[in-house]
Amino acid sequence: MLGIIIGVGAVVLMTGVGKSVEGVILGQIDFMGPQTMALFPGNEGPEGGNSSMRPDFDAITFSDTEALKTLTTVKYIAPVVFVPGNAVYGREETDPRIAGSTPEYYLNQNIEVTEGRFHDQKDEEASNSVVVIGSDIAEDLFFNQSAVGKRMELANKKFTVIGVLKPVGMVFFQNVDDRIIMPLSTAVAMTGRTYADMVSMQAVDDFDIAFEDVRALLRQRHGITVPEDGSTDNDDFLVRSAAQAEEILGTVSISLTVFITLIAGISLFVGGIGIMNIMLVSVTERTREIGLRKAIGAKRKDILLQILLESVFLTLIGGCIGIVLGIGLDFLISAAVNKVLSEYQFAISIGAIFLALAMATVTGIVFGVYPAKKASELSPIEALRYE
Amino acid sequence: MSSQNNPTNGFNGEDSPLIQTKNLYKSYFNEGLETKVLFDINLTINKGEFVAIMGPSGSGKSTLMHILGFLDNHTEGEYEFHGKAARTMDEDMLAKVRATRVSFVFQAFNLLPRASIYQNVMLPLIYHPIIPAEERDSRVNKAIESVDLTDRTNFLSNQLSGGQKQRVAIARALVTEPELIFADEPTGNLDSASGIQVMKVLQDLHDSGHTIILVTHEQSTAEHADRIIELFDGRITRDTEEFKTRWAVDEDKLMK
């Protein structure tokens, strides 16, 4: 019985949690847009390799990013340069992620301002010392007072706040509200960089075509020969996308599902053996009753059906308890996680409940067959004589 | 009687005797060892008879009753029911005969303890292939009434006295209106007053036309029957019916 409860409970719980997690991830992908792509320098190398062995951090130059603009399959190409340093306003100090990028960045990241404006091409041309800040920075440094027009210090250089970003929360388990964005030209001037730390862009239409175009262009510009097996081993860059991330998470969730199914299967098997034992004891205890039923005209089939129904009834009770426990646990987990991650919503899968009930029924039938067969084959007189 | 409302009986009908055994033997086999229980039983029982099978314990009387009631198989010889040989019946046919034509009253009552009187009496109707569901309720109530337990219809059977339990068992045996009722030591577990009550119920059943085969080891109980068959060590040692016929034959001889 316990096995049935655990098995069914696990299925209901995990499908519920899976659905909630899926909701969070899909929400984030929706937010970024599945077309969003990112290009990084370096390569993870062949499987089992280590990126630190191939320090290609300067692989993507600004002339590469200019060349990308000639492609028709990608748009909003925004090179990003990270600027190390703290943000200081008055006595307040914080440790943000400071990035320089072009105005296209705002477009491909689907972000909005709640106050002020984004920086524009004019700021870019003049390398103005202006910044757009994330909502957490606005809160930490300016305590929710209007930040626009305030002068703050970034890496010992004075900047004017021109915009505050709308809060986004976690994107792929990373808080993006603590970023500060300045014009790319300003960041380049501060760091003296000739290469991008990453390039953010969007596929115009089909993601796969855009992906191939970007890869082909960079391979050609970097003189990379593709190995015979068509792998990316020789590349000095990586292209990633939201859709790819979704696929990876999908794989993770599939392996999780397989794992849970395995646990559920084992629990149900153990539970089924338990049910079989209960039924065997019950059949033995009621040998006289079965004998009587046969003596007054019950057919083998009648006895078989009776014991099977009893077995299914038992497993269904276990199944119902499991479903209630599974939903209850799912609810508690949701309530707890929701406090940390507001996008995590309580969800149950109706399909999983029906699946769980079906599994309980099948377990009842499979493990009820042996006791039922045993009972139905009792000779009426032997059974009546049984003490 | 149910034989009339049973169109698919497959029996030879009323010409053949209800029960006829020819050179019937029964042995039990246990780990290759044969124990002979019944020897050369030749018996004819007709419809409407009230027969007592008597004998000490171990004489084979219960075994004979179980064979006649289709609860057990015989080893050799023939047992015909309405002219149809028992050994030609398959499992389903046997179940059908048990459901429609015979019923049992056991010494140990064999009621379902956690079920009510009503449910206990209903039980055979669940397995009855012919009686329609809408007739069940009235049949159950009628059967309970005939053993005078209407006021206890919804009592659980383990709340009853021994005599009451046996009357419930009789009601259960009656409810399908079988041709033949077997009673195996029906008074064996009862005090004498309850025993007399139960025997009166059986007597009334016989008077209303039921065929009854009673198994007992008590002379006083057996005397309720019209005919007494005595068994000893698996053999028929006395049959009052045969005695009567033999007597009649002798009388014929005497007349000559």
mmCIF file of N, CA and C in Angstrom, chain A residues 125-234:
data_model
loop_
_atom_site.group_PDB
_atom_site.id
_atom_site.type_symbol
_atom_site.label_atom_id
_atom_site.label_comp_id
_atom_site.label_asym_id
_atom_site.label_seq_id
_atom_site.Cartn_x
_atom_site.Cartn_y
_atom_site.Cartn_z
ATOM 1 N N GLU A 125 27.804 58.276 -30.595
ATOM 2 C CA GLU A 125 28.781 59.025 -31.412
ATOM 3 C C GLU A 125 29.634 59.934 -30.553
ATOM 4 N N ALA A 126 29.000 60.494 -29.523
ATOM 5 C CA ALA A 126 29.742 61.450 -28.698
ATOM 6 C C ALA A 126 30.424 60.781 -27.514
ATOM 7 N N SER A 127 30.300 59.463 -27.408
ATOM 8 C CA SER A 127 30.827 58.732 -26.238
ATOM 9 C C SER A 127 30.426 59.422 -24.949
ATOM 10 N N ASN A 128 29.132 59.751 -24.859
ATOM 11 C CA ASN A 128 28.642 60.451 -23.664
ATOM 12 C C ASN A 128 28.760 59.586 -22.415
ATOM 13 N N SER A 129 28.948 60.271 -21.290
ATOM 14 C CA SER A 129 29.026 59.556 -20.013
ATOM 15 C C SER A 129 27.627 59.446 -19.409
ATOM 16 N N VAL A 130 26.800 58.654 -20.077
ATOM 17 C CA VAL A 130 25.433 58.448 -19.595
ATOM 18 C C VAL A 130 25.212 56.953 -19.348
ATOM 19 N N VAL A 131 24.298 56.628 -18.417
ATOM 20 C CA VAL A 131 24.000 55.214 -18.148
ATOM 21 C C VAL A 131 22.498 54.999 -17.981
ATOM 22 N N VAL A 132 22.075 53.777 -18.342
ATOM 23 C CA VAL A 132 20.736 53.295 -18.027
ATOM 24 C C VAL A 132 20.935 52.228 -16.957
ATOM 25 N N ILE A 133 20.183 52.337 -15.849
ATOM 26 C CA ILE A 133 20.453 51.427 -14.729
ATOM 27 C C ILE A 133 19.276 50.482 -14.479
ATOM 28 N N GLY A 134 19.629 49.319 -13.967
ATOM 29 C CA GLY A 134 18.608 48.317 -13.624
ATOM 30 C C GLY A 134 17.830 48.729 -12.376
ATOM 31 N N SER A 135 16.684 48.134 -12.179
ATOM 32 C CA SER A 135 15.799 48.544 -11.085
ATOM 33 C C SER A 135 16.411 48.296 -9.712
ATOM 34 N N ASP A 136 17.215 47.219 -9.590
ATOM 35 C CA ASP A 136 17.849 46.953 -8.295
ATOM 36 C C ASP A 136 18.859 48.046 -7.943
ATOM 37 N N ILE A 137 19.594 48.513 -8.984
ATOM 38 C CA ILE A 137 20.585 49.566 -8.752
ATOM 39 C C ILE A 137 19.865 50.847 -8.307
ATOM 40 N N ALA A 138 18.753 51.141 -8.979
ATOM 41 C CA ALA A 138 17.987 52.327 -8.619
ATOM 42 C C ALA A 138 17.539 52.241 -7.162
ATOM 43 N N GLU A 139 17.161 51.056 -6.766
ATOM 44 C CA GLU A 139 16.690 50.868 -5.399
ATOM 45 C C GLU A 139 17.840 50.993 -4.398
ATOM 46 N N ASP A 140 18.958 50.319 -4.731
ATOM 47 C CA ASP A 140 20.085 50.290 -3.789
ATOM 48 C C ASP A 140 20.743 51.660 -3.630
ATOM 49 N N LEU A 141 20.915 52.387 -4.743
ATOM 50 C CA LEU A 141 21.684 53.629 -4.675
ATOM 51 C C LEU A 141 20.795 54.847 -4.466
ATOM 52 N N PHE A 142 19.585 54.797 -5.033
ATOM 53 C CA PHE A 142 18.746 56.011 -4.986
ATOM 54 C C PHE A 142 17.484 55.814 -4.168
ATOM 55 N N PHE A 143 17.344 54.679 -3.542
ATOM 56 C CA PHE A 143 16.209 54.385 -2.656
ATOM 57 C C PHE A 143 14.872 54.746 -3.288
ATOM 58 N N ASN A 144 14.730 54.361 -4.530
ATOM 59 C CA ASN A 144 13.474 54.546 -5.248
ATOM 60 C C ASN A 144 13.105 56.018 -5.505
ATOM 61 N N GLN A 145 14.021 56.929 -5.145
ATOM 62 C CA GLN A 145 13.763 58.307 -5.580
ATOM 63 C C GLN A 145 14.136 58.380 -7.048
ATOM 64 N N SER A 146 13.623 59.390 -7.724
ATOM 65 C CA SER A 146 13.911 59.512 -9.144
ATOM 66 C C SER A 146 15.416 59.563 -9.370
ATOM 67 N N ALA A 147 15.908 58.624 -10.174
ATOM 68 C CA ALA A 147 17.349 58.535 -10.389
ATOM 69 C C ALA A 147 17.769 59.331 -11.620
ATOM 70 N N VAL A 148 16.839 59.609 -12.496
ATOM 71 C CA VAL A 148 17.188 60.250 -13.765
ATOM 72 C C VAL A 148 17.746 61.648 -13.497
ATOM 73 N N GLY A 149 18.895 61.904 -14.121
ATOM 74 C CA GLY A 149 19.545 63.197 -13.961
ATOM 75 C C GLY A 149 20.583 63.209 -12.855
ATOM 76 N N LYS A 150 20.555 62.136 -11.997
ATOM 77 C CA LYS A 150 21.538 62.079 -10.907
ATOM 78 C C LYS A 150 22.908 61.735 -11.488
ATOM 79 N N ARG A 151 23.949 62.179 -10.791
ATOM 80 C CA ARG A 151 25.310 61.865 -11.239
ATOM 81 C C ARG A 151 25.887 60.805 -10.321
ATOM 82 N N MET A 152 26.345 59.730 -10.910
ATOM 83 C CA MET A 152 26.931 58.659 -10.107
ATOM 84 C C MET A 152 28.313 58.327 -10.647
ATOM 85 N N GLU A 153 29.070 57.566 -9.884
ATOM 86 C CA GLU A 153 30.449 57.257 -10.255
ATOM 87 C C GLU A 153 30.566 55.777 -10.602
ATOM 88 N N LEU A 154 31.116 55.497 -11.766
ATOM 89 C CA LEU A 154 31.334 54.109 -12.175
ATOM 90 C C LEU A 154 32.805 53.952 -12.482
ATOM 91 N N ALA A 155 33.467 53.012 -11.831
ATOM 92 C CA ALA A 155 34.888 52.789 -12.044
ATOM 93 C C ALA A 155 35.636 54.125 -12.057
ATOM 94 N N ASN A 156 35.329 54.946 -11.016
ATOM 95 C CA ASN A 156 35.984 56.232 -10.808
ATOM 96 C C ASN A 156 35.737 57.250 -11.918
ATOM 97 N N LYS A 157 34.634 57.113 -12.647
ATOM 98 C CA LYS A 157 34.318 58.078 -13.700
ATOM 99 C C LYS A 157 32.882 58.526 -13.504
ATOM 100 N N LYS A 158 32.620 59.813 -13.685
ATOM 101 C CA LYS A 158 31.282 60.358 -13.439
ATOM 102 C C LYS A 158 30.342 60.059 -14.606
ATOM 103 N N PHE A 159 29.128 59.639 -14.273
ATOM 104 C CA PHE A 159 28.105 59.349 -15.289
ATOM 105 C C PHE A 159 26.789 59.994 -14.891
ATOM 106 N N THR A 160 25.982 60.321 -15.892
ATOM 107 C CA THR A 160 24.642 60.833 -15.617
ATOM 108 C C THR A 160 23.631 59.724 -15.914
ATOM 109 N N VAL A 161 22.716 59.470 -14.963
ATOM 110 C CA VAL A 161 21.669 58.461 -15.181
ATOM 111 C C VAL A 161 20.622 59.053 -16.109
ATOM 112 N N ILE A 162 20.336 58.339 -17.227
ATOM 113 C CA ILE A 162 19.317 58.853 -18.138
ATOM 114 C C ILE A 162 18.071 57.953 -18.179
ATOM 115 N N GLY A 163 18.181 56.760 -17.602
ATOM 116 C CA GLY A 163 16.999 55.886 -17.651
ATOM 117 C C GLY A 163 17.080 54.803 -16.591
ATOM 118 N N VAL A 164 15.914 54.308 -16.165
ATOM 119 C CA VAL A 164 15.837 53.184 -15.231
ATOM 120 C C VAL A 164 15.040 52.068 -15.911
ATOM 121 N N LEU A 165 15.593 50.859 -15.870
ATOM 122 C CA LEU A 165 14.947 49.723 -16.554
ATOM 123 C C LEU A 165 13.812 49.145 -15.723
ATOM 124 N N LYS A 166 12.862 48.638 -16.433
ATOM 125 C CA LYS A 166 11.735 47.947 -15.794
ATOM 126 C C LYS A 166 12.256 46.660 -15.134
ATOM 127 N N PRO A 167 11.790 46.340 -13.912
ATOM 128 C CA PRO A 167 12.273 45.107 -13.259
ATOM 129 C C PRO A 167 11.922 43.872 -14.098
ATOM 130 N N VAL A 168 12.862 42.967 -14.171
ATOM 131 C CA VAL A 168 12.668 41.743 -14.962
ATOM 132 C C VAL A 168 12.698 40.517 -14.066
ATOM 133 N N GLY A 169 13.577 40.543 -13.073
ATOM 134 C CA GLY A 169 13.716 39.376 -12.202
ATOM 135 C C GLY A 169 14.774 38.441 -12.745
ATOM 136 N N MET A 170 14.527 37.162 -12.517
ATOM 137 C CA MET A 170 15.527 36.178 -12.911
ATOM 138 C C MET A 170 15.341 35.811 -14.379
ATOM 139 N N VAL A 171 16.457 35.811 -15.097
ATOM 140 C CA VAL A 171 16.430 35.244 -16.433
ATOM 141 C C VAL A 171 17.481 34.148 -16.435
ATOM 142 N N PHE A 172 17.016 32.931 -16.652
ATOM 143 C CA PHE A 172 17.893 31.765 -16.547
ATOM 144 C C PHE A 172 18.693 31.778 -15.260
ATOM 145 N N PHE A 173 17.962 31.985 -14.180
ATOM 146 C CA PHE A 173 18.517 31.886 -12.830
ATOM 147 C C PHE A 173 19.613 32.921 -12.579
ATOM 148 N N GLN A 174 19.521 34.042 -13.303
ATOM 149 C CA GLN A 174 20.471 35.100 -13.071
ATOM 150 C C GLN A 174 19.661 36.382 -12.930
ATOM 151 N N ASN A 175 19.977 37.152 -11.895
ATOM 152 C CA ASN A 175 19.275 38.409 -11.707
ATOM 153 C C ASN A 175 19.796 39.409 -12.746
ATOM 154 N N VAL A 176 18.889 39.958 -13.548
ATOM 155 C CA VAL A 176 19.345 40.917 -14.569
ATOM 156 C C VAL A 176 18.989 42.342 -14.173
ATOM 157 N N ASP A 177 18.458 42.529 -12.981
ATOM 158 C CA ASP A 177 18.061 43.878 -12.571
ATOM 159 C C ASP A 177 19.209 44.669 -11.944
ATOM 160 N N ASP A 178 20.381 44.003 -11.854
ATOM 161 C CA ASP A 178 21.506 44.732 -11.262
ATOM 162 C C ASP A 178 22.498 45.190 -12.330
ATOM 163 N N ARG A 179 22.000 45.340 -13.585
ATOM 164 C CA ARG A 179 22.936 45.749 -14.635
ATOM 165 C C ARG A 179 22.900 47.268 -14.853
ATOM 166 N N ILE A 180 24.029 47.734 -15.367
ATOM 167 C CA ILE A 180 24.131 49.144 -15.755
ATOM 168 C C ILE A 180 24.634 49.152 -17.196
ATOM 169 N N ILE A 181 23.959 49.893 -18.055
ATOM 170 C CA ILE A 181 24.337 49.890 -19.471
ATOM 171 C C ILE A 181 24.772 51.298 -19.886
ATOM 172 N N MET A 182 25.938 51.344 -20.521
ATOM 173 C CA MET A 182 26.451 52.633 -21.030
ATOM 174 C C MET A 182 26.693 52.479 -22.530
ATOM 175 N N PRO A 183 26.921 53.587 -23.238
ATOM 176 C CA PRO A 183 27.202 53.465 -24.682
ATOM 177 C C PRO A 183 28.463 52.630 -24.903
ATOM 178 N N LEU A 184 28.447 51.827 -25.968
ATOM 179 C CA LEU A 184 29.593 50.973 -26.275
ATOM 180 C C LEU A 184 30.857 51.801 -26.443
ATOM 181 N N SER A 185 30.738 52.947 -27.144
ATOM 182 C CA SER A 185 31.924 53.769 -27.423
ATOM 183 C C SER A 185 32.544 54.268 -26.126
ATOM 184 N N THR A 186 31.687 54.590 -25.128
ATOM 185 C CA THR A 186 32.192 55.045 -23.841
ATOM 186 C C THR A 186 32.962 53.920 -23.153
ATOM 187 N N ALA A 187 32.367 52.696 -23.209
ATOM 188 C CA ALA A 187 33.009 51.544 -22.585
ATOM 189 C C ALA A 187 34.334 51.222 -23.261
ATOM 190 N N VAL A 188 34.363 51.333 -24.586
ATOM 191 C CA VAL A 188 35.597 51.047 -25.326
ATOM 192 C C VAL A 188 36.667 52.066 -24.952
ATOM 193 N N ALA A 189 36.238 53.322 -24.827
ATOM 194 C CA ALA A 189 37.188 54.370 -24.449
ATOM 195 C C ALA A 189 37.760 54.101 -23.064
ATOM 196 N N MET A 190 36.907 53.597 -22.146
ATOM 197 C CA MET A 190 37.368 53.338 -20.778
ATOM 198 C C MET A 190 38.307 52.145 -20.706
ATOM 199 N N THR A 191 38.046 51.132 -21.527
ATOM 200 C CA THR A 191 38.803 49.889 -21.382
ATOM 201 C C THR A 191 39.853 49.696 -22.457
ATOM 202 N N GLY A 192 39.751 50.458 -23.527
ATOM 203 C CA GLY A 192 40.700 50.294 -24.622
ATOM 204 C C GLY A 192 40.531 48.989 -25.371
ATOM 205 N N ARG A 193 39.346 48.424 -25.313
ATOM 206 C CA ARG A 193 39.101 47.123 -25.935
ATOM 207 C C ARG A 193 39.015 47.220 -27.453
ATOM 208 N N THR A 194 39.434 46.129 -28.128
ATOM 209 C CA THR A 194 39.247 46.020 -29.577
ATOM 210 C C THR A 194 38.354 44.817 -29.902
ATOM 211 N N TYR A 195 37.869 44.168 -28.877
ATOM 212 C CA TYR A 195 37.053 42.972 -29.101
ATOM 213 C C TYR A 195 35.830 43.017 -28.159
ATOM 214 N N ALA A 196 34.836 42.211 -28.521
ATOM 215 C CA ALA A 196 33.604 42.174 -27.726
ATOM 216 C C ALA A 196 33.620 40.979 -26.786
ATOM 217 N N ASP A 197 33.066 41.163 -25.576
ATOM 218 C CA ASP A 197 32.941 40.035 -24.644
ATOM 219 C C ASP A 197 31.804 39.109 -25.064
ATOM 220 N N MET A 198 30.807 39.715 -25.705
ATOM 221 C CA MET A 198 29.748 38.906 -26.311
ATOM 222 C C MET A 198 29.016 39.772 -27.320
ATOM 223 N N VAL A 199 28.300 39.133 -28.201
ATOM 224 C CA VAL A 199 27.486 39.887 -29.144
ATOM 225 C C VAL A 199 26.055 39.378 -29.008
ATOM 226 N N SER A 200 25.167 40.341 -28.760
ATOM 227 C CA SER A 200 23.761 39.981 -28.614
ATOM 228 C C SER A 200 23.045 40.340 -29.907
ATOM 229 N N MET A 201 22.152 39.488 -30.391
ATOM 230 C CA MET A 201 21.445 39.765 -31.658
ATOM 231 C C MET A 201 20.161 38.958 -31.719
ATOM 232 N N GLN A 202 19.390 39.190 -32.780
ATOM 233 C CA GLN A 202 18.157 38.428 -32.960
ATOM 234 C C GLN A 202 18.102 37.855 -34.357
ATOM 235 N N ALA A 203 17.590 36.647 -34.469
ATOM 236 C CA ALA A 203 17.353 36.063 -35.790
ATOM 237 C C ALA A 203 16.169 36.800 -36.418
ATOM 238 N N VAL A 204 16.300 37.100 -37.711
ATOM 239 C CA VAL A 204 15.220 37.818 -38.386
ATOM 240 C C VAL A 204 14.010 36.893 -38.527
ATOM 241 N N ASP A 205 14.295 35.688 -38.979
ATOM 242 C CA ASP A 205 13.185 34.777 -39.239
ATOM 243 C C ASP A 205 13.483 33.414 -38.622
ATOM 244 N N ASP A 206 14.014 32.522 -39.434
ATOM 245 C CA ASP A 206 14.291 31.177 -38.934
ATOM 246 C C ASP A 206 15.592 31.183 -38.147
ATOM 247 N N PHE A 207 15.502 30.666 -36.953
ATOM 248 C CA PHE A 207 16.665 30.687 -36.080
ATOM 249 C C PHE A 207 17.820 29.845 -36.642
ATOM 250 N N ASP A 208 17.516 28.660 -37.151
ATOM 251 C CA ASP A 208 18.573 27.755 -37.616
ATOM 252 C C ASP A 208 19.380 28.349 -38.754
ATOM 253 N N ILE A 209 18.683 29.051 -39.665
ATOM 254 C CA ILE A 209 19.386 29.668 -40.794
ATOM 255 C C ILE A 209 20.299 30.775 -40.288
ATOM 256 N N ALA A 210 19.776 31.605 -39.381
ATOM 257 C CA ALA A 210 20.564 32.687 -38.800
ATOM 258 C C ALA A 210 21.808 32.117 -38.127
ATOM 259 N N PHE A 211 21.608 31.066 -37.396
ATOM 260 C CA PHE A 211 22.671 30.393 -36.666
ATOM 261 C C PHE A 211 23.784 29.963 -37.631
ATOM 262 N N GLU A 212 23.381 29.299 -38.721
ATOM 263 C CA GLU A 212 24.358 28.816 -39.712
ATOM 264 C C GLU A 212 25.084 29.971 -40.377
ATOM 265 N N ASP A 213 24.343 31.049 -40.683
ATOM 266 C CA ASP A 213 24.943 32.215 -41.344
ATOM 267 C C ASP A 213 26.032 32.831 -40.482
ATOM 268 N N VAL A 214 25.693 33.015 -39.201
ATOM 269 C CA VAL A 214 26.652 33.632 -38.277
ATOM 270 C C VAL A 214 27.894 32.757 -38.181
ATOM 271 N N ARG A 215 27.684 31.468 -38.080
ATOM 272 C CA ARG A 215 28.805 30.541 -37.940
ATOM 273 C C ARG A 215 29.684 30.537 -39.190
ATOM 274 N N ALA A 216 29.025 30.493 -40.338
ATOM 275 C CA ALA A 216 29.781 30.452 -41.597
ATOM 276 C C ALA A 216 30.613 31.714 -41.772
ATOM 277 N N LEU A 217 30.000 32.870 -41.465
ATOM 278 C CA LEU A 217 30.712 34.138 -41.637
ATOM 279 C C LEU A 217 31.947 34.184 -40.752
ATOM 280 N N LEU A 218 31.786 33.813 -39.490
ATOM 281 C CA LEU A 218 32.915 33.895 -38.562
ATOM 282 C C LEU A 218 33.996 32.876 -38.915
ATOM 283 N N ARG A 219 33.587 31.693 -39.347
ATOM 284 C CA ARG A 219 34.588 30.686 -39.738
ATOM 285 C C ARG A 219 35.402 31.192 -40.909
ATOM 286 N N GLN A 220 34.697 31.833 -41.848
ATOM 287 C CA GLN A 220 35.390 32.351 -43.032
ATOM 288 C C GLN A 220 36.351 33.454 -42.633
ATOM 289 N N ARG A 221 35.879 34.380 -41.791
ATOM 290 C CA ARG A 221 36.720 35.521 -41.384
ATOM 291 C C ARG A 221 37.887 35.062 -40.533
ATOM 292 N N HIS A 222 37.702 34.011 -39.740
ATOM 293 C CA HIS A 222 38.779 33.562 -38.857
ATOM 294 C C HIS A 222 39.625 32.453 -39.477
ATOM 295 N N GLY A 223 39.304 32.105 -40.725
ATOM 296 C CA GLY A 223 40.069 31.076 -41.418
ATOM 297 C C GLY A 223 40.015 29.734 -40.730
ATOM 298 N N ILE A 224 38.862 29.368 -40.267
ATOM 299 C CA ILE A 224 38.727 28.103 -39.536
ATOM 300 C C ILE A 224 38.321 26.996 -40.500
ATOM 301 N N THR A 225 39.035 25.899 -40.451
ATOM 302 C CA THR A 225 38.630 24.737 -41.245
ATOM 303 C C THR A 225 37.757 23.847 -40.377
ATOM 304 N N VAL A 226 36.683 23.415 -40.978
ATOM 305 C CA VAL A 226 35.745 22.563 -40.241
ATOM 306 C C VAL A 226 36.247 21.121 -40.314
ATOM 307 N N PRO A 227 36.356 20.450 -39.188
ATOM 308 C CA PRO A 227 36.796 19.046 -39.224
ATOM 309 C C PRO A 227 35.819 18.190 -40.044
ATOM 310 N N GLU A 228 36.332 17.048 -40.471
ATOM 311 C CA GLU A 228 35.519 16.204 -41.362
ATOM 312 C C GLU A 228 34.186 15.789 -40.752
ATOM 313 N N ASP A 229 34.189 15.633 -39.433
ATOM 314 C CA ASP A 229 32.935 15.205 -38.799
ATOM 315 C C ASP A 229 31.941 16.350 -38.628
ATOM 316 N N GLY A 230 32.323 17.556 -39.106
ATOM 317 C CA GLY A 230 31.389 18.680 -39.062
ATOM 318 C C GLY A 230 31.216 19.267 -37.683
ATOM 319 N N SER A 231 32.108 18.889 -36.752
ATOM 320 C CA SER A 231 31.948 19.377 -35.382
ATOM 321 C C SER A 231 32.443 20.819 -35.267
ATOM 322 N N THR A 232 32.209 21.410 -34.104
ATOM 323 C CA THR A 232 32.621 22.801 -33.887
ATOM 324 C C THR A 232 33.944 22.866 -33.130
ATOM 325 N N ASP A 233 34.689 21.745 -33.147
ATOM 326 C CA ASP A 233 35.911 21.675 -32.333
ATOM 327 C C ASP A 233 36.915 22.780 -32.643
ATOM 328 N N ASN A 234 37.010 23.170 -33.929
ATOM 329 C CA ASN A 234 38.031 24.146 -34.292
ATOM 330 C C ASN A 234 37.575 25.591 -34.122
#
